[in-house]
CSV table of C-alpha atoms in Angstrom, one decimal:
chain,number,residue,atom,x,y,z
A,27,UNK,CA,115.9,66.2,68.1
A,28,UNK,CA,117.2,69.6,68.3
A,29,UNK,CA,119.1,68.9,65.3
A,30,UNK,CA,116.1,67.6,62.9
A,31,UNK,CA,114.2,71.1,64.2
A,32,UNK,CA,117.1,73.1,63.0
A,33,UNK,CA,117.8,71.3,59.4
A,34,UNK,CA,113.8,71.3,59.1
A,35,UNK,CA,113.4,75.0,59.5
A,36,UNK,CA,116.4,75.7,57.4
A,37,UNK,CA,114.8,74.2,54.6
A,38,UNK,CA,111.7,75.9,55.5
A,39,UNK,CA,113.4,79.1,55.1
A,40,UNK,CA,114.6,78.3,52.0
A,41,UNK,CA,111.6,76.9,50.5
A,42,UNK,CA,109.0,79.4,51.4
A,43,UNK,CA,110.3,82.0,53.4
A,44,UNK,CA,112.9,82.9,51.0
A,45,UNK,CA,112.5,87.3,50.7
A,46,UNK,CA,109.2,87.2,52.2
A,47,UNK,CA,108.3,89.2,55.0
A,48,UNK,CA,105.4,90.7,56.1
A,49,UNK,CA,102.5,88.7,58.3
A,50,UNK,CA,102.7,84.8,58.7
A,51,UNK,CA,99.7,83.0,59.1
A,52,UNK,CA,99.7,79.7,60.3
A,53,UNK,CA,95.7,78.7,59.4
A,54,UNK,CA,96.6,75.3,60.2
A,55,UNK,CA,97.5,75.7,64.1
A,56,UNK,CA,101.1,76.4,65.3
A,57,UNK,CA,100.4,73.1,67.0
A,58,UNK,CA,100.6,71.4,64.0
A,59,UNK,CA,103.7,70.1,62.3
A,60,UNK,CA,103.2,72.3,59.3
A,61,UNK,CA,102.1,75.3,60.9
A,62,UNK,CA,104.8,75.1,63.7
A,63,UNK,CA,107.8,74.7,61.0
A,64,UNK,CA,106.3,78.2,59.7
A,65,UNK,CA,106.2,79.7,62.9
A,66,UNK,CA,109.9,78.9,64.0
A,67,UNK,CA,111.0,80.2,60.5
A,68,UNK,CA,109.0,83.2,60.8
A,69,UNK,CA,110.4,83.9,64.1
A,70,UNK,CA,114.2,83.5,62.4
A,71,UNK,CA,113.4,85.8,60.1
A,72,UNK,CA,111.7,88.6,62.1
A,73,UNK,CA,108.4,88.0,60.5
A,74,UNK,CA,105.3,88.7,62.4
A,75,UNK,CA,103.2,85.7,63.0
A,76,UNK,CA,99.3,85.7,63.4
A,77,UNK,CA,98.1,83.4,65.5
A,78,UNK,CA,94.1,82.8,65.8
A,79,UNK,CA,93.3,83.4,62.0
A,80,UNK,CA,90.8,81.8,60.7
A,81,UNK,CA,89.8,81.7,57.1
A,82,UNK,CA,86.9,83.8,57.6
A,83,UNK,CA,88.9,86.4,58.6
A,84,UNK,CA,92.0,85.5,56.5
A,85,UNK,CA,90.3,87.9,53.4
A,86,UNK,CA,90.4,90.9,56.2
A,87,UNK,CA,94.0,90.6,57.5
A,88,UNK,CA,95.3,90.4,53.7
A,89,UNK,CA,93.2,93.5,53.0
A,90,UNK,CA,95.3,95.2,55.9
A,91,UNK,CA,98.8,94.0,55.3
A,92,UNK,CA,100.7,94.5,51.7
A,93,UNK,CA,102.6,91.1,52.0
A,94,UNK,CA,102.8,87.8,54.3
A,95,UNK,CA,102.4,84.3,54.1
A,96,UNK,CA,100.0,81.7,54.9
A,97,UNK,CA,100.3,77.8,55.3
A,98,UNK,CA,96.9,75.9,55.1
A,99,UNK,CA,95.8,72.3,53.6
A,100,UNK,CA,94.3,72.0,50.5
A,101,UNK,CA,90.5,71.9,52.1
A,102,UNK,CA,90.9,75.4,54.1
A,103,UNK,CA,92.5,76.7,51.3
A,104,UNK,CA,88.6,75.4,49.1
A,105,UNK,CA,86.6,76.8,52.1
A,106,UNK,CA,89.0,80.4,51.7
A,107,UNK,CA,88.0,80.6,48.1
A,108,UNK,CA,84.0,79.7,48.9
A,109,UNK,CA,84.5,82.5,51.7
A,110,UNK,CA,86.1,85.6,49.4
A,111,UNK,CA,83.8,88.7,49.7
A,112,UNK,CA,82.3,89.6,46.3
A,113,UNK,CA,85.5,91.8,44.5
A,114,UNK,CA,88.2,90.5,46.3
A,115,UNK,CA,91.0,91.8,44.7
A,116,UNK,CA,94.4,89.3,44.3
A,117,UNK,CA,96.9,89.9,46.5
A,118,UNK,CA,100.0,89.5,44.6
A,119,UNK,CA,102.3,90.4,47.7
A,120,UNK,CA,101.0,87.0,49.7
A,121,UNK,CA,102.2,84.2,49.2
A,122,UNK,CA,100.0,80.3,50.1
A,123,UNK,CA,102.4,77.4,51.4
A,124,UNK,CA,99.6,74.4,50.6
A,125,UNK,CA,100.7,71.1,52.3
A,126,UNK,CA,99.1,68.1,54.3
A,127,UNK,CA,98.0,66.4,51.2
A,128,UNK,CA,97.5,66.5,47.4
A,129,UNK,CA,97.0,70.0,45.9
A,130,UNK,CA,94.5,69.3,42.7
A,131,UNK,CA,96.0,71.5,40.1
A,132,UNK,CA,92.3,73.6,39.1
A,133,UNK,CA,92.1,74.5,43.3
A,134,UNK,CA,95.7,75.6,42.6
A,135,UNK,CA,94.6,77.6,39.4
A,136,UNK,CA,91.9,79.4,40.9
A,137,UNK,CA,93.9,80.2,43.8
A,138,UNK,CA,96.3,81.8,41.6
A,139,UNK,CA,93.6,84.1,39.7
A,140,UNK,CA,91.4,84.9,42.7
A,141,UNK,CA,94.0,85.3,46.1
A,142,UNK,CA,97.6,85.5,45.1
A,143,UNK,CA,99.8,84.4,41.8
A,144,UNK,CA,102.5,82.7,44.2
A,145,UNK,CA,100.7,79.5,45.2
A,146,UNK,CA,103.3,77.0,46.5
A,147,UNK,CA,102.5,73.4,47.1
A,148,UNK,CA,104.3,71.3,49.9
A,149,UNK,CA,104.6,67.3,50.3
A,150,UNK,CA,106.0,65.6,53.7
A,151,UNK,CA,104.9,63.7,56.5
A,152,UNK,CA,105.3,63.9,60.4
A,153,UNK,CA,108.1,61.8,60.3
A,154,UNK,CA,109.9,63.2,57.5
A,155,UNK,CA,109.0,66.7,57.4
A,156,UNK,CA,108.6,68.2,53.9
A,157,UNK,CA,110.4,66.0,51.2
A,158,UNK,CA,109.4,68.1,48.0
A,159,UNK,CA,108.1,71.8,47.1
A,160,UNK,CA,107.7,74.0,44.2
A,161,UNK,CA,105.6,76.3,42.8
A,162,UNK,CA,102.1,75.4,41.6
A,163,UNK,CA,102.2,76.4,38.5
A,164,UNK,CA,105.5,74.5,37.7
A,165,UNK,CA,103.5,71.2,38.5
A,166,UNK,CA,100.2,72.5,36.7
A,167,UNK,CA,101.9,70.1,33.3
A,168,UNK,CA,102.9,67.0,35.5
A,169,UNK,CA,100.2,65.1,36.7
A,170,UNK,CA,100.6,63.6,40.0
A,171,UNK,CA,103.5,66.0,40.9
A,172,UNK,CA,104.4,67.2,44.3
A,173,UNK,CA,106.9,69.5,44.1
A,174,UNK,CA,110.7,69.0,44.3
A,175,UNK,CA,113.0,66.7,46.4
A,176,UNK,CA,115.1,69.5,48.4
A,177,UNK,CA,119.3,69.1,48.8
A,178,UNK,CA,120.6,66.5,51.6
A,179,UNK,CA,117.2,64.2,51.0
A,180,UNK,CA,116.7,61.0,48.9
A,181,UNK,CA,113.5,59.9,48.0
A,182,UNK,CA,112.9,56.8,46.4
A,183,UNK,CA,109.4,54.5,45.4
A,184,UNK,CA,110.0,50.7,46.6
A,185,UNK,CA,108.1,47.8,46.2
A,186,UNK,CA,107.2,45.7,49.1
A,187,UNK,CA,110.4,43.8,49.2
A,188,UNK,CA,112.7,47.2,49.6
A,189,UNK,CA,113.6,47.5,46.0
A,190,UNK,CA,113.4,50.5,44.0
A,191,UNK,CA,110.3,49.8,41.2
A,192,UNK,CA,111.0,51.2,37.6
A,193,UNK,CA,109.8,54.7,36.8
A,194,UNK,CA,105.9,55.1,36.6
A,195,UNK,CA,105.2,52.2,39.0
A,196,UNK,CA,103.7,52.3,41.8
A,197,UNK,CA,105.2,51.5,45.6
A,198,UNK,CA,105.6,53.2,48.4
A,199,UNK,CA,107.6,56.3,49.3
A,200,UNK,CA,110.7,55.7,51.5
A,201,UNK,CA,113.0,58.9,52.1
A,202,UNK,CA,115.9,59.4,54.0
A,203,UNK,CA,117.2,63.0,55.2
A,204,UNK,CA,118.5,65.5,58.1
A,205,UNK,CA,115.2,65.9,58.9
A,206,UNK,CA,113.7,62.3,59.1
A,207,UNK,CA,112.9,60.6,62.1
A,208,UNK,CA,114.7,57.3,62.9
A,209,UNK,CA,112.4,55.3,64.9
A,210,UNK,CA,109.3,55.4,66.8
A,211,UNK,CA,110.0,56.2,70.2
A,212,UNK,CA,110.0,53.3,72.8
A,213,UNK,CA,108.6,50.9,70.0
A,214,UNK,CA,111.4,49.0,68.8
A,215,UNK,CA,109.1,46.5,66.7
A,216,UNK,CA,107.0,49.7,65.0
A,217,UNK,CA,111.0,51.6,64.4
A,218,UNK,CA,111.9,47.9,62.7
A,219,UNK,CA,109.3,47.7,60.6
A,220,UNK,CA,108.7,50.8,59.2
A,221,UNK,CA,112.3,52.5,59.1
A,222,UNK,CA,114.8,49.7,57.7
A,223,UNK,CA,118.2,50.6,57.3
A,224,UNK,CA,117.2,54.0,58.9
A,225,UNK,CA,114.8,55.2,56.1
C-alpha cells in the first residue's frame, strides 16, 4: 500500500541516506525491492540516481563523482572488488548499502580498505522490507549479526509452535512493522499460514 511505501522509504532515508548526497546507484535494478526503496529515497532527497551501472563501470563513475551511494548484494559487491583497476584509490566519500543476504564480515573488511570506509550492511525481505541495519564494522565482533532492528518494528525468533525460543536458539524470524505486508494477495490459505496474528 501507499502507506507501507511511505514508512519504508522513511526508514530508508534514515538508515542510509541520512547526509548523503551525491550519485545513487542502484547495481541491483530499480526493479528490485532493494534497489527501488533507494531510488524513491534518492528522489526525496534530490539525489541523482544512475541507472544502468554495472559493476564494471561502477570504479569509473566513483572516479568521476566525489560522493554517492550504491546498493548491491553481497556477490556484486565480490565481483566489484575482483573488478578494481590496479591503484584504485578508496573512495571515502561513497558510501555501499549491502543487502539481499548475509554480508561475511572479511568481504565487509576488504570492502572497507579497498572502495570506501562506510560499508553498511542491510537485512529484510520482500515482505518486510529491511528489519535491521548498521554499519559493518559495528557487526565485525558479533558473529551472525545483521545489523539493528529500526524504531516501530519487532522482531522476534519463534519456534515452530509460535513461541519465542531462548536467546541463542535457533527458530525462525517473525517481524511485525509499518512496513510489513499482511497477507499474500488473493491467497487466503498462504496469508494464514505464514502471517498469524498479522506477523
Amino acid at each position: 500500500t501507499w502507506g507501507r511505501l511511505e514508512a519504508a522509504t522513511l526508514t530508508n532515508l534514515r538508515v542510509y541516506g541520512s547526509g548523503r548526497l551525491g550519485v545513487w546507484v542502484p547495481v541491483t535494478g530499480a526493479d528490485s525491492l532493494l534497489g527501488f526503496s533507494m531510488t524513491v529515497a534518492a528522489w526525496a532527497l534530490g539525489a541523482a540516481v544512475a541507472g544502468g551501472v554495472t559493476v564494471e563501470t561502477l570504479p569509473e563513475l566513483m572516479e568521476a563523482h566525489p560522493e554517492g551511494l550504491v546498493v548491491m548484494t553481497p556477490i556484486q559487491l565480490r565481483h566489484l572488488l575482483s573488478w578494481l583497476p590496479p591503484g584504485f584509490p578508496p573512495r571515502p566519500g561513497w558510501r555501499l548499502q549491502v543487502g539481499g543476504s548475509r554480508l561475511p564480515a572479511a568481504l565487509a573488511r576488504e570492502a572497507q580498505l579497498r572502495i570506501t570506509p562506510d560499508v553498511w550492511h542491510g537485512y529484510g525481505a520482500t515482505e518486510s522490507s529491511r528489519i535491521a541495519a548498521a554499519p559493518a564494522l559495528s557487526l565485525a565482533d558479533v558473529p551472525g549479526a545483521v545489523g539493528v532492528v529500526p524504531p516501530s518494528a519487532l522482531v522476534e525468533i519463534v519456534a515452530d509452535d509460535g513461541r519465542p525460543v531462548p536467546p541463542g536458539e535457533p527458530g525462525e524470524v517473525r517481524v511485525r512493522s509499518t512496513r510489513t505486508a499482511d497477507g499474500y494477495l488473493r491467497d487466503p490459505a498462504a496469508t494464514a499460514a505464514r502471517f498469524p496474528d498479522g506477523a
